[in-house]
Short mmCIF file of C-alpha atoms in Angstrom, two decimals:
data_model
loop_
_atom_site.label_atom_id
_atom_site.label_comp_id
_atom_site.label_asym_id
_atom_site.label_seq_id
_atom_site.Cartn_x
_atom_site.Cartn_y
_atom_site.Cartn_z
CA UNK A 1 47.79 -31.30 -130.83
CA UNK A 2 49.95 -32.65 -128.45
CA UNK A 3 49.56 -32.68 -124.75
CA UNK A 4 52.84 -30.77 -124.15
CA UNK A 5 51.98 -28.47 -126.90
CA UNK A 6 48.50 -27.61 -125.65
CA UNK A 7 49.66 -27.12 -121.87
CA UNK A 8 52.23 -24.66 -123.26
CA UNK A 9 49.78 -22.93 -125.52
CA UNK A 10 47.12 -22.53 -122.50
CA UNK A 11 50.00 -20.69 -120.34
CA UNK A 12 50.82 -18.59 -123.25
CA UNK A 13 47.47 -17.47 -123.96
CA UNK A 14 46.84 -16.16 -120.54
CA UNK A 15 48.38 -12.59 -119.41
CA UNK A 16 48.61 -12.04 -115.59
CA UNK A 17 45.97 -10.05 -114.22
CA UNK A 18 46.67 -6.55 -113.32
CA UNK A 19 47.50 -5.80 -109.63
CA UNK A 20 44.81 -4.68 -107.44
CA UNK A 21 45.10 -3.02 -104.14
CA UNK A 22 42.51 -4.79 -101.77
CA UNK A 23 41.75 -5.26 -97.93
CA UNK A 24 43.57 -7.68 -95.90
CA UNK A 25 40.82 -10.06 -95.40
CA UNK A 26 40.74 -10.15 -99.38
CA UNK A 27 44.11 -10.77 -99.62
CA UNK A 28 44.61 -14.21 -98.18
CA UNK A 29 46.04 -16.78 -100.80
CA UNK A 30 46.98 -14.05 -103.58
CA UNK A 31 50.22 -13.16 -104.59
CA UNK A 32 51.98 -9.82 -103.69
CA UNK A 33 52.14 -7.69 -106.44
CA UNK A 34 54.98 -5.31 -104.79
CA UNK A 35 57.24 -6.16 -101.96
CA UNK A 36 55.87 -5.43 -98.47
CA UNK A 37 57.61 -2.80 -96.45
CA UNK A 38 57.19 -1.91 -92.95
CA UNK A 39 55.17 1.37 -92.70
CA UNK A 40 56.26 1.42 -88.77
CA UNK A 41 58.97 0.34 -86.85
CA UNK A 42 58.50 -2.76 -84.64
CA UNK A 43 58.59 -2.21 -81.99
CA UNK A 44 57.29 1.53 -82.38
CA UNK A 45 58.89 2.73 -79.33
CA UNK A 46 61.44 1.32 -76.31
CA UNK A 47 59.37 -1.15 -74.74
CA UNK A 48 59.49 -3.61 -71.64
CA UNK A 49 60.10 -7.21 -72.77
CA UNK A 50 59.15 -8.47 -69.16
CA UNK A 51 56.80 -7.56 -66.42
CA UNK A 52 58.75 -6.08 -63.48
CA UNK A 53 60.82 -2.48 -63.13
CA UNK A 54 62.14 -0.12 -65.53
CA UNK A 55 65.27 1.02 -63.55
CA UNK A 56 67.85 3.49 -64.33
CA UNK A 57 71.52 2.99 -63.01
CA UNK A 58 72.40 1.00 -60.12
CA UNK A 59 69.95 -0.04 -57.25
CA UNK A 60 68.02 0.09 -55.11
CA UNK A 61 65.52 2.37 -56.95
CA UNK A 62 62.68 4.32 -55.56
CA UNK A 63 59.26 3.22 -57.49
CA UNK A 64 57.76 6.39 -58.83
CA UNK A 65 54.74 4.79 -60.49
CA UNK A 66 53.20 2.29 -62.52
CA UNK A 67 53.06 1.97 -66.64
CA UNK A 68 50.79 -0.59 -68.21
CA UNK A 69 50.58 -1.89 -72.05
CA UNK A 70 48.16 0.63 -73.92
CA UNK A 71 47.94 2.96 -70.84
CA UNK A 72 49.62 6.60 -70.17
CA UNK A 73 53.16 6.67 -70.46
CA UNK A 74 55.48 7.89 -67.45
CA UNK A 75 55.96 11.56 -67.65
CA UNK A 76 59.72 12.65 -68.00
CA UNK A 77 63.04 10.72 -67.89
CA UNK A 78 64.01 8.31 -65.15
CA UNK A 79 67.04 9.52 -63.37
CA UNK A 80 69.65 7.12 -61.51
CA UNK A 81 68.15 5.48 -58.43
CA UNK A 82 64.39 5.50 -59.86
CA UNK A 83 62.21 3.02 -61.12
CA UNK A 84 58.78 2.56 -62.51
CA UNK A 85 56.70 -0.55 -62.52
CA UNK A 86 56.13 -1.66 -65.71
CA UNK A 87 54.05 -4.41 -67.80
CA UNK A 88 55.47 -6.44 -70.92
CA UNK A 89 54.83 -4.26 -73.98
CA UNK A 90 54.35 -0.97 -72.09
CA UNK A 91 56.78 1.96 -73.12
CA UNK A 92 59.81 2.44 -71.03
CA UNK A 93 60.55 5.73 -69.80
CA UNK A 94 63.46 7.54 -71.17
CA UNK A 95 66.61 6.99 -69.20
CA UNK A 96 65.80 3.36 -68.47
CA UNK A 97 69.03 1.32 -68.59
CA UNK A 98 67.00 -2.19 -67.96
CA UNK A 99 63.98 -3.81 -66.71
CA UNK A 100 64.14 -5.97 -63.49
CA UNK A 101 61.83 -8.92 -63.86
CA UNK A 102 59.39 -9.49 -61.08
CA UNK A 103 60.99 -12.87 -59.97
CA UNK A 104 64.34 -11.31 -59.38
CA UNK A 105 62.76 -8.11 -57.35
CA UNK A 106 62.64 -7.60 -53.62
CA UNK A 107 60.41 -4.83 -52.53
CA UNK A 108 60.68 -2.68 -49.42
CA UNK A 109 58.91 0.21 -48.23
CA UNK A 110 58.28 1.65 -51.73
CA UNK A 111 62.02 0.73 -52.88
CA UNK A 112 63.12 -2.21 -55.17
CA UNK A 113 66.23 -3.93 -55.41
CA UNK A 114 67.71 -6.77 -57.32
CA UNK A 115 70.22 -8.03 -59.73
CA UNK A 116 69.44 -5.76 -63.11
CA UNK A 117 71.74 -6.35 -65.83
CA UNK A 118 72.25 -3.30 -68.16
CA UNK A 119 70.34 -3.19 -71.18
CA UNK A 120 68.32 -6.65 -70.47
CA UNK A 121 64.75 -7.05 -71.08
CA UNK A 122 64.18 -3.67 -72.94
CA UNK A 123 63.31 -3.83 -76.91
CA UNK A 124 64.25 -0.88 -78.54
CA UNK A 125 62.46 1.23 -81.25
CA UNK A 126 62.62 -0.98 -84.63
CA UNK A 127 64.93 -3.63 -83.01
CA UNK A 128 62.84 -6.28 -84.51
CA UNK A 129 62.00 -4.45 -87.85
CA UNK A 130 63.21 -1.20 -88.67
CA UNK A 131 60.60 1.38 -90.57
CA UNK A 132 60.95 0.84 -94.22
CA UNK A 133 62.05 -2.45 -94.25
CA UNK A 134 61.19 -4.98 -97.15
CA UNK A 135 59.71 -8.03 -95.21
CA UNK A 136 58.30 -10.10 -98.06
CA UNK A 137 59.01 -9.64 -101.86
CA UNK A 138 56.94 -9.32 -105.05
CA UNK A 139 55.34 -12.77 -105.84
CA UNK A 140 55.29 -14.06 -102.06
CA UNK A 141 52.09 -15.95 -101.19
CA UNK A 142 49.99 -14.13 -98.73
CA UNK A 143 49.44 -16.59 -96.04
CA UNK A 144 47.48 -16.24 -92.64
CA UNK A 145 50.64 -15.26 -90.88
CA UNK A 146 51.58 -12.79 -93.85
CA UNK A 147 48.38 -11.12 -93.07
CA UNK A 148 49.14 -10.52 -89.56
CA UNK A 149 52.60 -9.33 -90.38
CA UNK A 150 51.08 -7.04 -92.65
CA UNK A 151 48.63 -5.64 -90.06
CA UNK A 152 51.55 -5.32 -87.40
CA UNK A 153 53.45 -2.97 -90.00
CA UNK A 154 50.66 -0.77 -90.59
CA UNK A 155 48.78 -2.19 -93.65
CA UNK A 156 45.22 -2.06 -94.15
CA UNK A 157 45.37 -3.04 -97.90
CA UNK A 158 47.83 -4.99 -99.93
CA UNK A 159 48.55 -4.97 -103.67
CA UNK A 160 48.03 -8.29 -105.15
CA UNK A 161 47.86 -10.30 -108.07
CA UNK A 162 43.96 -10.93 -107.82
CA UNK A 163 42.35 -14.25 -108.20
CA UNK A 164 40.88 -14.76 -111.33
CA UNK A 165 37.16 -15.14 -111.50
CA UNK A 166 35.94 -18.28 -112.96
CA UNK A 167 32.43 -19.40 -113.99
CA UNK A 168 31.19 -22.81 -114.29
CA UNK A 169 28.85 -24.04 -116.72
CA UNK A 170 27.51 -27.76 -116.34
CA UNK A 171 25.44 -28.94 -119.15
CA UNK A 172 23.52 -31.87 -119.93
CA UNK A 173 19.77 -33.04 -119.85
CA UNK A 174 21.19 -36.18 -117.85
CA UNK A 175 23.10 -34.23 -115.01
CA UNK A 176 21.50 -34.01 -111.50
CA UNK A 177 23.21 -31.81 -108.91
CA UNK A 178 21.57 -33.54 -105.72
CA UNK A 179 20.10 -36.84 -104.61
CA UNK A 180 20.17 -40.38 -106.07
CA UNK A 181 19.98 -40.10 -110.13
CA UNK A 182 17.17 -41.91 -111.49
CA UNK A 183 17.58 -44.23 -114.59
CA UNK A 184 19.15 -42.68 -117.57
CA UNK A 185 20.50 -39.59 -114.97
CA UNK A 186 24.04 -39.13 -113.40
CA UNK A 187 25.15 -36.95 -110.46
CA UNK A 188 27.38 -34.10 -111.49
CA UNK A 189 30.96 -35.14 -110.36
CA UNK A 190 32.89 -32.29 -112.07
CA UNK A 191 31.09 -29.12 -110.54
CA UNK A 192 31.85 -30.37 -107.03
CA UNK A 193 35.61 -30.76 -107.77
CA UNK A 194 36.41 -27.67 -109.85
CA UNK A 195 36.15 -25.13 -106.95
CA UNK A 196 39.03 -26.84 -104.98
CA UNK A 197 41.08 -26.99 -108.47
CA UNK A 198 40.41 -23.51 -109.29
CA UNK A 199 41.33 -22.59 -105.80
CA UNK A 200 44.59 -24.98 -105.71
CA UNK A 201 45.60 -23.07 -109.00
CA UNK A 202 45.17 -19.47 -108.12
CA UNK A 203 41.52 -18.76 -108.91
CA UNK A 204 37.89 -18.54 -107.38
CA UNK A 205 34.75 -19.81 -108.89
CA UNK A 206 32.25 -17.14 -108.71
CA UNK A 207 29.53 -18.73 -110.21
CA UNK A 208 27.96 -22.59 -110.97
CA UNK A 209 25.31 -22.70 -113.68
CA UNK A 210 23.57 -26.03 -114.85
CA UNK A 211 22.04 -25.84 -118.42
CA UNK A 212 20.08 -28.37 -120.28
CA UNK A 213 21.40 -29.64 -123.50
CA UNK A 214 21.32 -27.47 -126.73
CA UNK A 215 22.89 -24.35 -128.30
CA UNK A 216 20.44 -21.79 -127.25
CA UNK A 217 20.81 -22.30 -123.47
CA UNK A 218 24.55 -22.38 -123.75
CA UNK A 219 24.44 -19.44 -125.86
CA UNK A 220 22.40 -17.44 -123.35
CA UNK A 221 24.42 -18.38 -120.60
CA UNK A 222 27.37 -17.01 -121.99
CA UNK A 223 26.36 -13.65 -123.22
CA UNK A 224 23.40 -13.27 -120.86
CA UNK A 225 21.08 -15.83 -119.59
CA UNK A 226 17.46 -15.34 -118.67
CA UNK A 227 16.96 -19.05 -118.40
CA UNK A 228 20.15 -20.79 -116.90
CA UNK A 229 20.02 -22.08 -113.49
CA UNK A 230 22.36 -21.84 -110.65
CA UNK A 231 23.28 -24.70 -108.83
CA UNK A 232 20.67 -24.94 -106.06
CA UNK A 233 18.27 -22.52 -107.47
CA UNK A 234 14.65 -23.40 -107.44
CA UNK A 235 13.71 -20.66 -110.21
CA UNK A 236 15.54 -19.81 -113.35
CA UNK A 237 18.20 -16.72 -112.37
CA UNK A 238 19.13 -13.81 -114.50
CA UNK A 239 22.49 -12.46 -114.99
CA UNK A 240 24.92 -10.67 -117.62
CA UNK A 241 26.24 -13.61 -119.10
CA UNK A 242 29.13 -16.04 -117.73
CA UNK A 243 31.54 -14.18 -120.46
CA UNK A 244 30.93 -10.47 -118.88
CA UNK A 245 31.55 -11.52 -115.33
CA UNK A 246 34.36 -13.79 -115.29
CA UNK A 247 38.19 -13.85 -116.29
CA UNK A 248 37.90 -17.73 -117.28
CA UNK A 249 34.68 -19.89 -118.27
CA UNK A 250 34.74 -23.54 -117.97
CA UNK A 251 32.28 -25.47 -119.83
CA UNK A 252 31.63 -29.16 -118.70
CA UNK A 253 30.49 -31.42 -121.31
CA UNK A 254 29.50 -30.15 -124.70
CA UNK A 255 33.01 -30.26 -125.87
CA UNK A 256 33.12 -33.68 -127.82
CA UNK A 257 31.44 -33.87 -131.56
CA UNK A 258 28.22 -36.01 -130.63
CA UNK A 259 24.54 -34.81 -131.18
CA UNK A 260 24.24 -33.16 -127.81
CA UNK A 261 27.64 -31.56 -127.97
CA UNK A 262 26.97 -27.63 -128.97
CA UNK A 263 29.92 -25.92 -127.48
CA UNK A 264 31.78 -25.40 -131.17
CA UNK A 265 29.01 -24.12 -132.92
CA UNK A 266 28.08 -21.75 -130.31
CA UNK A 267 31.65 -20.65 -130.29
CA UNK A 268 31.60 -20.14 -134.03
CA UNK A 269 28.10 -17.90 -133.47
CA UNK A 270 30.00 -15.80 -130.94
CA UNK A 271 32.82 -15.14 -133.25
CA UNK A 272 35.31 -16.87 -130.60
CA UNK A 273 38.79 -17.55 -131.47
CA UNK A 274 39.28 -21.48 -131.07
CA UNK A 275 42.77 -22.13 -129.90
CA UNK A 276 42.84 -25.44 -128.90
CA UNK A 277 40.57 -28.17 -130.28
CA UNK A 278 41.21 -31.41 -129.10
CA UNK A 279 44.50 -32.89 -127.33
CA UNK A 280 46.49 -36.26 -128.12
CA UNK A 281 45.71 -37.26 -124.49
CA UNK A 282 43.93 -40.04 -122.75
CA UNK A 283 41.83 -39.43 -120.98
CA UNK A 284 40.29 -36.22 -122.10
CA UNK A 285 41.15 -35.66 -125.75
CA UNK A 286 38.02 -33.92 -126.74
CA UNK A 287 38.81 -30.55 -124.90
CA UNK A 288 39.06 -27.18 -126.06
CA UNK A 289 40.38 -23.81 -125.60
CA UNK A 290 38.90 -20.57 -126.88
CA UNK A 291 39.18 -16.90 -126.68
CA UNK A 292 35.77 -15.25 -126.44
CA UNK A 293 34.96 -11.94 -127.62
CA UNK A 294 36.03 -9.25 -125.38
CA UNK A 295 39.17 -11.22 -124.26
CA UNK A 296 37.96 -13.97 -121.56
CA UNK A 297 39.22 -17.49 -122.20
CA UNK A 298 37.00 -20.44 -122.37
CA UNK A 299 37.81 -23.88 -121.39
CA UNK A 300 35.88 -26.72 -122.61
CA UNK A 301 36.17 -30.14 -120.61
CA UNK A 302 34.80 -33.48 -121.64
CA UNK A 303 31.54 -34.88 -119.73
CA UNK A 304 33.17 -38.08 -118.41
CA UNK A 305 34.76 -36.95 -114.91
CA UNK A 306 38.26 -38.27 -115.12
CA UNK A 307 38.51 -37.11 -118.55
CA UNK A 308 37.28 -33.60 -117.31
CA UNK A 309 40.27 -33.48 -114.50
CA UNK A 310 42.53 -34.55 -117.15
CA UNK A 311 41.58 -31.80 -119.28
CA UNK A 312 41.64 -29.28 -116.18
CA UNK A 313 45.00 -29.88 -115.52
CA UNK A 314 45.98 -29.72 -119.08
CA UNK A 315 44.33 -26.28 -120.06
CA UNK A 316 42.73 -24.88 -117.02
CA UNK A 317 45.11 -25.13 -114.42
CA UNK A 318 48.11 -23.41 -116.81
CA UNK A 319 45.73 -20.59 -117.74
CA UNK A 320 44.94 -19.89 -113.89
CA UNK A 321 48.36 -20.02 -112.56
CA UNK A 322 49.46 -17.78 -115.28
CA UNK A 323 46.45 -15.20 -114.69
CA UNK A 324 47.64 -15.28 -110.85
CA UNK A 325 51.11 -15.17 -111.46
CA UNK A 326 51.65 -18.74 -109.62
CA UNK A 327 54.49 -20.59 -110.80
CA UNK A 328 53.97 -24.22 -111.32
CA UNK A 329 56.17 -26.84 -109.78
CA UNK A 330 57.66 -29.34 -111.82
CA UNK A 331 58.66 -33.03 -110.86
CA UNK A 332 59.75 -36.15 -112.26
CA UNK A 333 59.96 -39.65 -111.13
CA UNK A 334 60.58 -43.10 -112.03
CA UNK A 335 57.51 -45.25 -112.81
CA UNK A 336 57.11 -48.44 -110.84
CA UNK A 337 54.41 -51.27 -112.27
CA UNK A 338 52.84 -52.09 -115.36
CA UNK A 339 51.36 -49.21 -117.49
CA UNK A 340 49.47 -49.37 -120.55
CA UNK A 341 50.82 -46.95 -123.20
CA UNK A 342 48.96 -45.45 -126.34
CA UNK A 343 50.42 -45.75 -129.83
CA UNK A 344 49.79 -42.05 -130.54
CA UNK A 345 48.73 -40.31 -127.16
CA UNK A 346 49.95 -39.21 -124.26
CA UNK A 347 48.45 -41.06 -121.01
CA UNK A 348 47.74 -39.34 -117.98
CA UNK A 349 48.06 -42.29 -115.19
CA UNK A 350 46.93 -41.81 -111.60
CA UNK A 351 49.99 -42.84 -109.37
CA UNK A 352 51.05 -42.45 -105.57
CA UNK A 353 54.35 -41.45 -104.76
CA UNK A 354 56.59 -44.06 -103.20
CA UNK A 355 60.46 -44.70 -102.23
CA UNK A 356 60.54 -46.76 -105.42
CA UNK A 357 58.86 -44.31 -107.67
CA UNK A 358 55.37 -43.50 -108.82
CA UNK A 359 53.05 -46.48 -108.53
CA UNK A 360 49.87 -46.70 -110.52
CA UNK A 361 46.70 -47.03 -108.55
CA UNK A 362 44.56 -48.41 -111.19
CA UNK A 363 40.93 -47.65 -111.74
CA UNK A 364 41.62 -45.15 -114.28
CA UNK A 365 38.64 -45.05 -116.49
CA UNK A 366 37.50 -41.75 -118.06
CA UNK A 367 33.98 -41.80 -116.41
CA UNK A 368 35.16 -42.72 -113.04
CA UNK A 369 37.35 -40.84 -110.31
CA UNK A 370 37.95 -43.68 -108.17
CA UNK A 371 41.97 -43.93 -109.33
CA UNK A 372 42.32 -40.21 -109.26
CA UNK A 373 40.90 -40.16 -105.65
CA UNK A 374 43.32 -42.86 -104.66
CA UNK A 375 46.35 -40.80 -106.05
CA UNK A 376 48.34 -37.97 -105.19
CA UNK A 377 49.57 -37.39 -108.73
CA UNK A 378 49.24 -37.88 -112.36
CA UNK A 379 51.91 -39.65 -114.25
CA UNK A 380 52.55 -38.23 -117.99
CA UNK A 381 53.06 -41.31 -119.96
CA UNK A 382 54.08 -40.27 -123.50
CA UNK A 383 53.30 -42.45 -126.43
CA UNK A 384 55.78 -45.39 -126.88
CA UNK A 385 57.02 -44.67 -123.49
CA UNK A 386 60.16 -46.74 -123.01
CA UNK A 387 60.74 -46.82 -119.19
CA UNK A 388 62.45 -43.35 -118.63
CA UNK A 389 61.30 -41.24 -115.86
CA UNK A 390 58.19 -39.45 -116.43
CA UNK A 391 56.63 -35.98 -115.13
CA UNK A 392 54.41 -35.98 -112.33
CA UNK A 393 51.44 -33.47 -112.17
CA UNK A 394 50.37 -32.77 -108.49
CA UNK A 395 46.69 -33.46 -107.68
CA UNK A 396 45.01 -30.66 -105.55
CA UNK A 397 45.75 -31.84 -101.99
CA UNK A 398 42.57 -31.84 -99.30
CA UNK A 399 43.75 -28.63 -97.66
#
């Protein structure tokens, strides 16, 4: 399948997750499923915008008492010639015509005088945000500031598009997850980059499980694994299976057609519907997309790290963006510098943006993430490219 068709099919295979009402602290990074409205006006009552004196009418004024923010309001209205000492944010009494700031006030024998401008330094009820106002539209990202706004407007929960849950299965007898790899072993480079990529695309990794080669271990990990080991576990763990606890399952390795690649056979045993079986792209052509019985999607990534990254950006990222309701940004650029094209397949080339266009950084072998680590995007170079502008796929940033 062509690279463009595979990416479009991946997006089309996923439907946005149903909205969910979640506590504020769980909404960060999600998208609003409905407009955010003010449940209360801001401010909720008429309040002082400065420390000083709430006064009524022209001065001088007789000081009747003091009102602090969060304290007991002044009883009764102010009449002309009366004042109360007041703190910023404290409710002003009825009848207040202005607040005289401390620095403009002169006090003598229980009376205060100064130049008080009518209407100044009083924030009226609902002046900033009237009750019922829509402050953020559906689809807006819930940022830390948006959480503060929601809290100020009286919300304890928010309706959001939840982040899709992603379970990661890392396969291979040769893969180690810590320390220096011995002869014939390799450190897992895919498991460490996937959580950040998944979060950037709108999802969240809920589990990372390492598996030995073989169809039985993979089969059990998908449908209920008594023997799979979660990364960092000393002893085998038990669970209901990745397919039952996630919206998307990612299998790292086992997606090619070598003697240790059992993913296709396991999917056949499970009765999965294979949607994409190989993509005309370099690196990353042995990638796979399937729908497991019961609905979860499964993305199969090659075992080589850069090939896995290319495949994740081709199939996994579009799936997650669609599930989370997160639109993708499309960017094109001139390509500056020598680029090897492929006679039949699309190439994904690590580049850095510059004023002259996207500049290839090199070091782009399938087994190495060096070039991708130097880059800020991957250039999509079609077969037979003739120098025209190319699409750029943004790489996940560091923050």
